[in-house]
mmCIF file of C-alpha atoms in Angstrom:
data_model
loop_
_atom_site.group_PDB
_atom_site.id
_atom_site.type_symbol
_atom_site.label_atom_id
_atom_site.label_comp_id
_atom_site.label_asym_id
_atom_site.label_seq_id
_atom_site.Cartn_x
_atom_site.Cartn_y
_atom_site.Cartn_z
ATOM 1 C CA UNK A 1 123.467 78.893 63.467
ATOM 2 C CA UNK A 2 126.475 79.695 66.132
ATOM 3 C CA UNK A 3 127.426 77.133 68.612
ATOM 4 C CA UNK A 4 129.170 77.908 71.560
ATOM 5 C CA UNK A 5 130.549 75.031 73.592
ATOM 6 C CA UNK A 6 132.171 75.558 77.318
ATOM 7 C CA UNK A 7 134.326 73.651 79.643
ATOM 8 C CA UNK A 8 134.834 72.563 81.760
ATOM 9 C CA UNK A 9 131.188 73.096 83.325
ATOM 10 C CA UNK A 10 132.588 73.247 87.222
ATOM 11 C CA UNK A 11 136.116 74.103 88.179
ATOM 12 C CA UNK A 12 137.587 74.411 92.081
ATOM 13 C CA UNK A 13 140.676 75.803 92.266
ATOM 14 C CA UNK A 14 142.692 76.913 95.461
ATOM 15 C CA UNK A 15 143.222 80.568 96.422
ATOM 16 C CA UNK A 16 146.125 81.902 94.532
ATOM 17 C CA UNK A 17 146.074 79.246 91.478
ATOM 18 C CA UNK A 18 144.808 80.074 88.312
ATOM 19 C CA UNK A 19 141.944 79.159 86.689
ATOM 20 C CA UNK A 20 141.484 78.473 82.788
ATOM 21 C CA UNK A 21 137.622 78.250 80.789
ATOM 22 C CA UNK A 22 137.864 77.168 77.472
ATOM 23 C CA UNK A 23 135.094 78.318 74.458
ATOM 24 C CA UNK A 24 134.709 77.062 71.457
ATOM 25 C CA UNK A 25 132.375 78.431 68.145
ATOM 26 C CA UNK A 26 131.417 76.900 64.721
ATOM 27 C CA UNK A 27 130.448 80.223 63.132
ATOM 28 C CA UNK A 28 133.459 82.336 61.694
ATOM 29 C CA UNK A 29 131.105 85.256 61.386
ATOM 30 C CA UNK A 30 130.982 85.376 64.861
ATOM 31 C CA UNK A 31 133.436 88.718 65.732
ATOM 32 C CA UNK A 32 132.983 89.791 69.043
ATOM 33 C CA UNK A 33 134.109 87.542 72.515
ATOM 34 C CA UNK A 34 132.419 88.645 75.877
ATOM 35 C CA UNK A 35 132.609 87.153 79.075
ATOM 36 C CA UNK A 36 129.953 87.595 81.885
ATOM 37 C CA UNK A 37 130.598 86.553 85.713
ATOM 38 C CA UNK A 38 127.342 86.185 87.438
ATOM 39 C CA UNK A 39 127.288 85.569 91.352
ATOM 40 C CA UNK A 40 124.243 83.744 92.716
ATOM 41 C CA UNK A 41 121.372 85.862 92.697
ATOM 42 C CA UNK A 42 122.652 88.830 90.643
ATOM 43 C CA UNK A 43 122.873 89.271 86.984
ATOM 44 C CA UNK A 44 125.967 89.163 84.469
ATOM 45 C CA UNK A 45 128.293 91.436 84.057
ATOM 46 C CA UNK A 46 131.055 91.724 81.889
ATOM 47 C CA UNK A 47 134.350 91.156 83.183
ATOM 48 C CA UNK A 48 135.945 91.367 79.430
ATOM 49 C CA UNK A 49 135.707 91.319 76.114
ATOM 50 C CA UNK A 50 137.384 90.586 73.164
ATOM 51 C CA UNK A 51 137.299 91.492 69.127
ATOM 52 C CA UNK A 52 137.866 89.174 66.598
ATOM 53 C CA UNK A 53 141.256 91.557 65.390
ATOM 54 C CA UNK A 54 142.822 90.881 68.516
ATOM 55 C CA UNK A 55 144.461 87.553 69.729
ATOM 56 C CA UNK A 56 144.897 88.431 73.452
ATOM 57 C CA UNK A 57 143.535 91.177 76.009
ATOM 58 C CA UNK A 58 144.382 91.491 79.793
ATOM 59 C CA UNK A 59 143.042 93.701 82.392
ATOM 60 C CA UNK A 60 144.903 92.621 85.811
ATOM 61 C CA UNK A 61 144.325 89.561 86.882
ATOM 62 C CA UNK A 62 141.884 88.693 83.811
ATOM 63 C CA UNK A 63 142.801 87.967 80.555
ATOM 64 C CA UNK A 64 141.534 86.567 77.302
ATOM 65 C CA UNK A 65 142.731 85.249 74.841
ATOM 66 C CA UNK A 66 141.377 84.179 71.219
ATOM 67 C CA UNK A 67 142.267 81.771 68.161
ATOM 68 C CA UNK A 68 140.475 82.187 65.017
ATOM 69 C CA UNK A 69 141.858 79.454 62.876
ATOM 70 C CA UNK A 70 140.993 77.534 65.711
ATOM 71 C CA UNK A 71 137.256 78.899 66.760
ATOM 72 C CA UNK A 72 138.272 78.613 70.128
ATOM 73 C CA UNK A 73 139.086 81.363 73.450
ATOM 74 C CA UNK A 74 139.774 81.216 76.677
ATOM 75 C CA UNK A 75 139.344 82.628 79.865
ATOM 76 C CA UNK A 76 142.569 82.870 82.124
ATOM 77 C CA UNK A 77 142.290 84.317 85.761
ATOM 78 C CA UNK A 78 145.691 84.483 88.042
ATOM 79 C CA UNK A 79 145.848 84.555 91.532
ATOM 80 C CA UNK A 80 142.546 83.777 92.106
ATOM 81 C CA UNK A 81 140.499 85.089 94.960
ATOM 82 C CA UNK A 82 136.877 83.855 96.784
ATOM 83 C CA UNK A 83 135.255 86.443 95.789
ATOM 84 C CA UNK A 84 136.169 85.389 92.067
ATOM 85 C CA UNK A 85 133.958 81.973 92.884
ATOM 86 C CA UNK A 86 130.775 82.602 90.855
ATOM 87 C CA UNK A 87 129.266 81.193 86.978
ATOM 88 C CA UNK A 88 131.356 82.545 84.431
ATOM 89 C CA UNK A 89 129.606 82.861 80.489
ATOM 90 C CA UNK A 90 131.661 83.154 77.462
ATOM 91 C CA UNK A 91 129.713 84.280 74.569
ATOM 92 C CA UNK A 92 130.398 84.722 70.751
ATOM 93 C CA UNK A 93 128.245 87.327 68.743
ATOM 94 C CA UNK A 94 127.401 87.951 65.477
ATOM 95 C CA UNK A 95 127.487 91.862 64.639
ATOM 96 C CA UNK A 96 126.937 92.615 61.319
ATOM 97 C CA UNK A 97 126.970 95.830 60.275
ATOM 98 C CA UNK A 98 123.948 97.662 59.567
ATOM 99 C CA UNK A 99 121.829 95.103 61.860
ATOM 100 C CA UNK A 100 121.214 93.843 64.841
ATOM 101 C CA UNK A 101 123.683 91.560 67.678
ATOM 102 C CA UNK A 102 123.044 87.992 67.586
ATOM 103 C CA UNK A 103 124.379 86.701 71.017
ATOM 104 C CA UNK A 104 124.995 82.700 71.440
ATOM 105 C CA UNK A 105 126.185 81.921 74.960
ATOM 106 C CA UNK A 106 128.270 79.188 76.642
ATOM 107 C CA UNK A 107 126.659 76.361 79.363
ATOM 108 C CA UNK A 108 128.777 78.401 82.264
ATOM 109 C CA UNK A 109 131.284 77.330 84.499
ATOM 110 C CA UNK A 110 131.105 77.392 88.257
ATOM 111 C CA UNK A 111 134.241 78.682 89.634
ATOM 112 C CA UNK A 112 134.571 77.821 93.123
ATOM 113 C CA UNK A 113 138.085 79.378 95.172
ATOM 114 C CA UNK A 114 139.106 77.259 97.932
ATOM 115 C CA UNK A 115 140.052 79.556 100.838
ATOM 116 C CA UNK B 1 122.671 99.299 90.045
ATOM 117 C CA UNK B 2 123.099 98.995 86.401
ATOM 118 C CA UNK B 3 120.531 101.757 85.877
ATOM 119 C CA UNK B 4 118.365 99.226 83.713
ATOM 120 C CA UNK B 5 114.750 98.422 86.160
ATOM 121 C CA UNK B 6 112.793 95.712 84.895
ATOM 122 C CA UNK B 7 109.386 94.832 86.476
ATOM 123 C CA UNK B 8 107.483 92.735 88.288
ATOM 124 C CA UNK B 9 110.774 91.253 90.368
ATOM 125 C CA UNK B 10 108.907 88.173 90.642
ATOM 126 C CA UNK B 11 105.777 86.570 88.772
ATOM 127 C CA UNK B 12 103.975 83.338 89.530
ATOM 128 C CA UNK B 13 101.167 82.210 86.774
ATOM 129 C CA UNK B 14 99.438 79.536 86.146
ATOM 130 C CA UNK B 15 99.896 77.213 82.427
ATOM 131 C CA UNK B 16 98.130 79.077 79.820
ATOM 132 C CA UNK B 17 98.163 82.036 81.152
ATOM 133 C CA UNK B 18 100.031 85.334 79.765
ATOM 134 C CA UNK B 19 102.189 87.697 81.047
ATOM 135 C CA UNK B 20 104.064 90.840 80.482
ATOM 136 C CA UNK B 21 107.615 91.393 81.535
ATOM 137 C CA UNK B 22 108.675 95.328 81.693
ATOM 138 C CA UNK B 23 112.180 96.577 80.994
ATOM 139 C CA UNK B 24 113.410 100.312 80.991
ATOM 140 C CA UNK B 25 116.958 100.911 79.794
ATOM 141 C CA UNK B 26 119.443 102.813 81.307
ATOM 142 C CA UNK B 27 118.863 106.930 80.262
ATOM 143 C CA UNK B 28 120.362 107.446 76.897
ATOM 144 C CA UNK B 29 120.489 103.715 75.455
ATOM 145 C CA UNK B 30 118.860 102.700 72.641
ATOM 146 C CA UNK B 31 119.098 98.927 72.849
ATOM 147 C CA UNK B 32 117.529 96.461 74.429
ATOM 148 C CA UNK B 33 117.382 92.843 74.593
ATOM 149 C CA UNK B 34 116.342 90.097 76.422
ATOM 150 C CA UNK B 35 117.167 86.712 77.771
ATOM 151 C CA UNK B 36 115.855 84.060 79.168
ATOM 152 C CA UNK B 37 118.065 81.865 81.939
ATOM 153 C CA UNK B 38 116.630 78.682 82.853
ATOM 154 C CA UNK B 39 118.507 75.939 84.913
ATOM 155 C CA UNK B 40 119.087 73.640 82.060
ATOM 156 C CA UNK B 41 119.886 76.028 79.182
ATOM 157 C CA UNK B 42 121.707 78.531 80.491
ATOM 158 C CA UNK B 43 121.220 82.001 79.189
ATOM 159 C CA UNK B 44 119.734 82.443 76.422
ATOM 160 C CA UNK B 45 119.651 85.424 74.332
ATOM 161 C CA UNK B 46 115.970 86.007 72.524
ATOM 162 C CA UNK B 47 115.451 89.086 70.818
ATOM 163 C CA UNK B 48 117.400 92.549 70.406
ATOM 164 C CA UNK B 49 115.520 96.165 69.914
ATOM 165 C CA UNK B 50 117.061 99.565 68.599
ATOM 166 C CA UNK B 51 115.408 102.462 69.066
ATOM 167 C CA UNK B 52 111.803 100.640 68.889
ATOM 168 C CA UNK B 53 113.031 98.946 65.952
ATOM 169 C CA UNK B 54 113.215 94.517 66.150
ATOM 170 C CA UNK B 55 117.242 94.300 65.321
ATOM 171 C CA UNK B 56 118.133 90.373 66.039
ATOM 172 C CA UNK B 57 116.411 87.456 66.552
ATOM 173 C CA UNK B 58 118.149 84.462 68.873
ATOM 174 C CA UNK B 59 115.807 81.472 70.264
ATOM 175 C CA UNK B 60 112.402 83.295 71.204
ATOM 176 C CA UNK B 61 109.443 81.305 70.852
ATOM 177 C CA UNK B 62 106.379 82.025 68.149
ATOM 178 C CA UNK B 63 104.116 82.055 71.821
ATOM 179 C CA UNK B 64 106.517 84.560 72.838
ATOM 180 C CA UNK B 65 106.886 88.325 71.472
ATOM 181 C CA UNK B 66 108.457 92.097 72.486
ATOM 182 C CA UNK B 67 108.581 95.687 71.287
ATOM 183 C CA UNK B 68 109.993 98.975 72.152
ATOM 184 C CA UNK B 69 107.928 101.635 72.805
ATOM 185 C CA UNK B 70 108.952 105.369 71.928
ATOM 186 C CA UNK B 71 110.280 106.324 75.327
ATOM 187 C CA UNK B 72 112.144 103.200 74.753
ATOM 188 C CA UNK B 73 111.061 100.867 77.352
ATOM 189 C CA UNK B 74 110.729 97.560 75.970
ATOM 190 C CA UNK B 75 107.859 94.809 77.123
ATOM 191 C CA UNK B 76 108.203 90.647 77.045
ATOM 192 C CA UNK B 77 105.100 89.579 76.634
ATOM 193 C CA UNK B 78 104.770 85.406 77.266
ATOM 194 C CA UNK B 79 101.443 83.625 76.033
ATOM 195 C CA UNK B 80 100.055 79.888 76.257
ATOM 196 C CA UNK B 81 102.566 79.206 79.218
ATOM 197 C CA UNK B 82 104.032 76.220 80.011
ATOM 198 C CA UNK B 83 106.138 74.880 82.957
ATOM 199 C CA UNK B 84 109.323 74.842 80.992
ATOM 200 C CA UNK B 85 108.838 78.641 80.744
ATOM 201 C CA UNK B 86 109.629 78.913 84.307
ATOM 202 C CA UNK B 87 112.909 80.796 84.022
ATOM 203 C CA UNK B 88 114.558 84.105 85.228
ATOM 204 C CA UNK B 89 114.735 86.679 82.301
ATOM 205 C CA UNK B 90 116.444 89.386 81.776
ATOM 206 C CA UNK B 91 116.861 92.388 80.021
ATOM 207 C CA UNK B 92 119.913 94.755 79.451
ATOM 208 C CA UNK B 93 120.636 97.852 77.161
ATOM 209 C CA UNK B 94 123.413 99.146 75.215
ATOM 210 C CA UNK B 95 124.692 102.236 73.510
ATOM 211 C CA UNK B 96 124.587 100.921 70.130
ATOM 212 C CA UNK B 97 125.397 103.149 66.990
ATOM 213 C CA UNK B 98 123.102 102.867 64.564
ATOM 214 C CA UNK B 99 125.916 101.688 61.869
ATOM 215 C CA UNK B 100 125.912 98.488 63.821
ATOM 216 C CA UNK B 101 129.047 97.422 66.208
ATOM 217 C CA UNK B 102 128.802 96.838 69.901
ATOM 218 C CA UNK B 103 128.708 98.343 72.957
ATOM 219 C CA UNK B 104 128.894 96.772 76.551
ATOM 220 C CA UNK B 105 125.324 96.069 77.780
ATOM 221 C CA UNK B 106 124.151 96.601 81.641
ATOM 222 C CA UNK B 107 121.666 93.916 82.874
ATOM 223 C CA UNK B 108 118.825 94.175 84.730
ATOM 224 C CA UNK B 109 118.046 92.651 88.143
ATOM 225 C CA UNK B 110 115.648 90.526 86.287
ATOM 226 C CA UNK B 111 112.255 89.230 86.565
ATOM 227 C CA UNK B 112 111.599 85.774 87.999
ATOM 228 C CA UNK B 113 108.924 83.526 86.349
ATOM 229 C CA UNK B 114 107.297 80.686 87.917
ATOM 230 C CA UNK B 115 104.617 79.001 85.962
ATOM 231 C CA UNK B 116 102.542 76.564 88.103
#
């Protein structure tokens, strides 16, 4: 089956750096990239996504960006914020067609900002 | 608010004992699944539903089992527990086509499971 690594597992930047979370996944069926932030106490939600036909996305300050020869994606966030401190999850899924999503998730990274 | 309720918000139990987790999906999605976040694993994603139809299967346990109902609220039920159950699960929905693809899902609050 799909494994998703994720690192680093804890990350503290300073308020305005940027902040980088790596992925990687074994399974090249895999075709479909979320990635969940989840602050304590409160459940995921997806920040952004990413298809496996598309090598980068950006929406502001987020963006992803994805290698497929090299099973690995990353998370980049500029100018970062305190209010971005919270887990992030990457996730790769398995969508075939006809059938179900089969969703294999990252360990999670603690982002902390430094004010 | 996502719009996806899941019940009871919390749930203590005792080993061996079962339970039954309640999810209903946000009006007009047909999907559901379910996950299980623990301290040590992470989240996990167990089992998907369309339209009271099982779609996917991730890492759910034999002691552990779901359906979707026809007003499609789905149920988690968890038998024979054990401590390592103890975990915070959720469920979310999607608007999935039923030609496959995917859709962003909406999480519940979740329910939280102690197991003493």
């Amino acid at each position: 089956g799909e494994n998703v690594e994720q690192h680093p597992s804890t990350l503290s930047v300073q308020e305005g750096d940027s902040a980088v979370i790596k992925c990687t996944y074994s399974d090249s069926a895999s075709n479909y990239f979320p990635w969940y932030k989840q602050e304590l106490g409160k459940r995921p939600q997806l920040i952004i996504d990413i298809r496996s036909n598309v090598g980068e996305k950006k929406d502001q300050r987020i963006a992803v960006t994805l290698n497929k020869t090299a099973k690995h994606f990353s998370l980049h966030i500029t100018e970062t914020q305190p209010e971005d401190s919270a887990v992030y999850f990457c996730a790769a899924v398995i969508t075939p067609f006809r059938t179900g999503n089969q969703f294999y998730f990252g360990t999670g990274t603690s982002l902390t900002v430094i004010p | 608010d996502s719009g996806v309720t899941q019940t009871p918000k919390h749930l203590i139990t005792a080993t061996g004992q079962r339970v039954t987790l309640r999810c209903s999906p946000r009006s007009g999605d047909l999907s559901v699944y379910w996950y299980q976040q623990s301290l040590d694993q992470g989240l996990q994603f167990l089992i998907q539903y369309y339209n009271g139809e099982e779609r996917a299967k991730g890492n759910i346990l034999e002691r552990f089992s779901a359906q979707q109902f026809p007003d499609l609220h789905s149920e988690l039920n968890l038998s024979s527990l054990e401590l390592g159950d103890s975990a915070l699960y959720f469920c979310a929905s999607s608007v999935q086509a039923e030609a496959g693809g995917y859709n962003e899902q909406f999480f519940g609050p979740g329910t939280r499971l102690t197991v003493l």
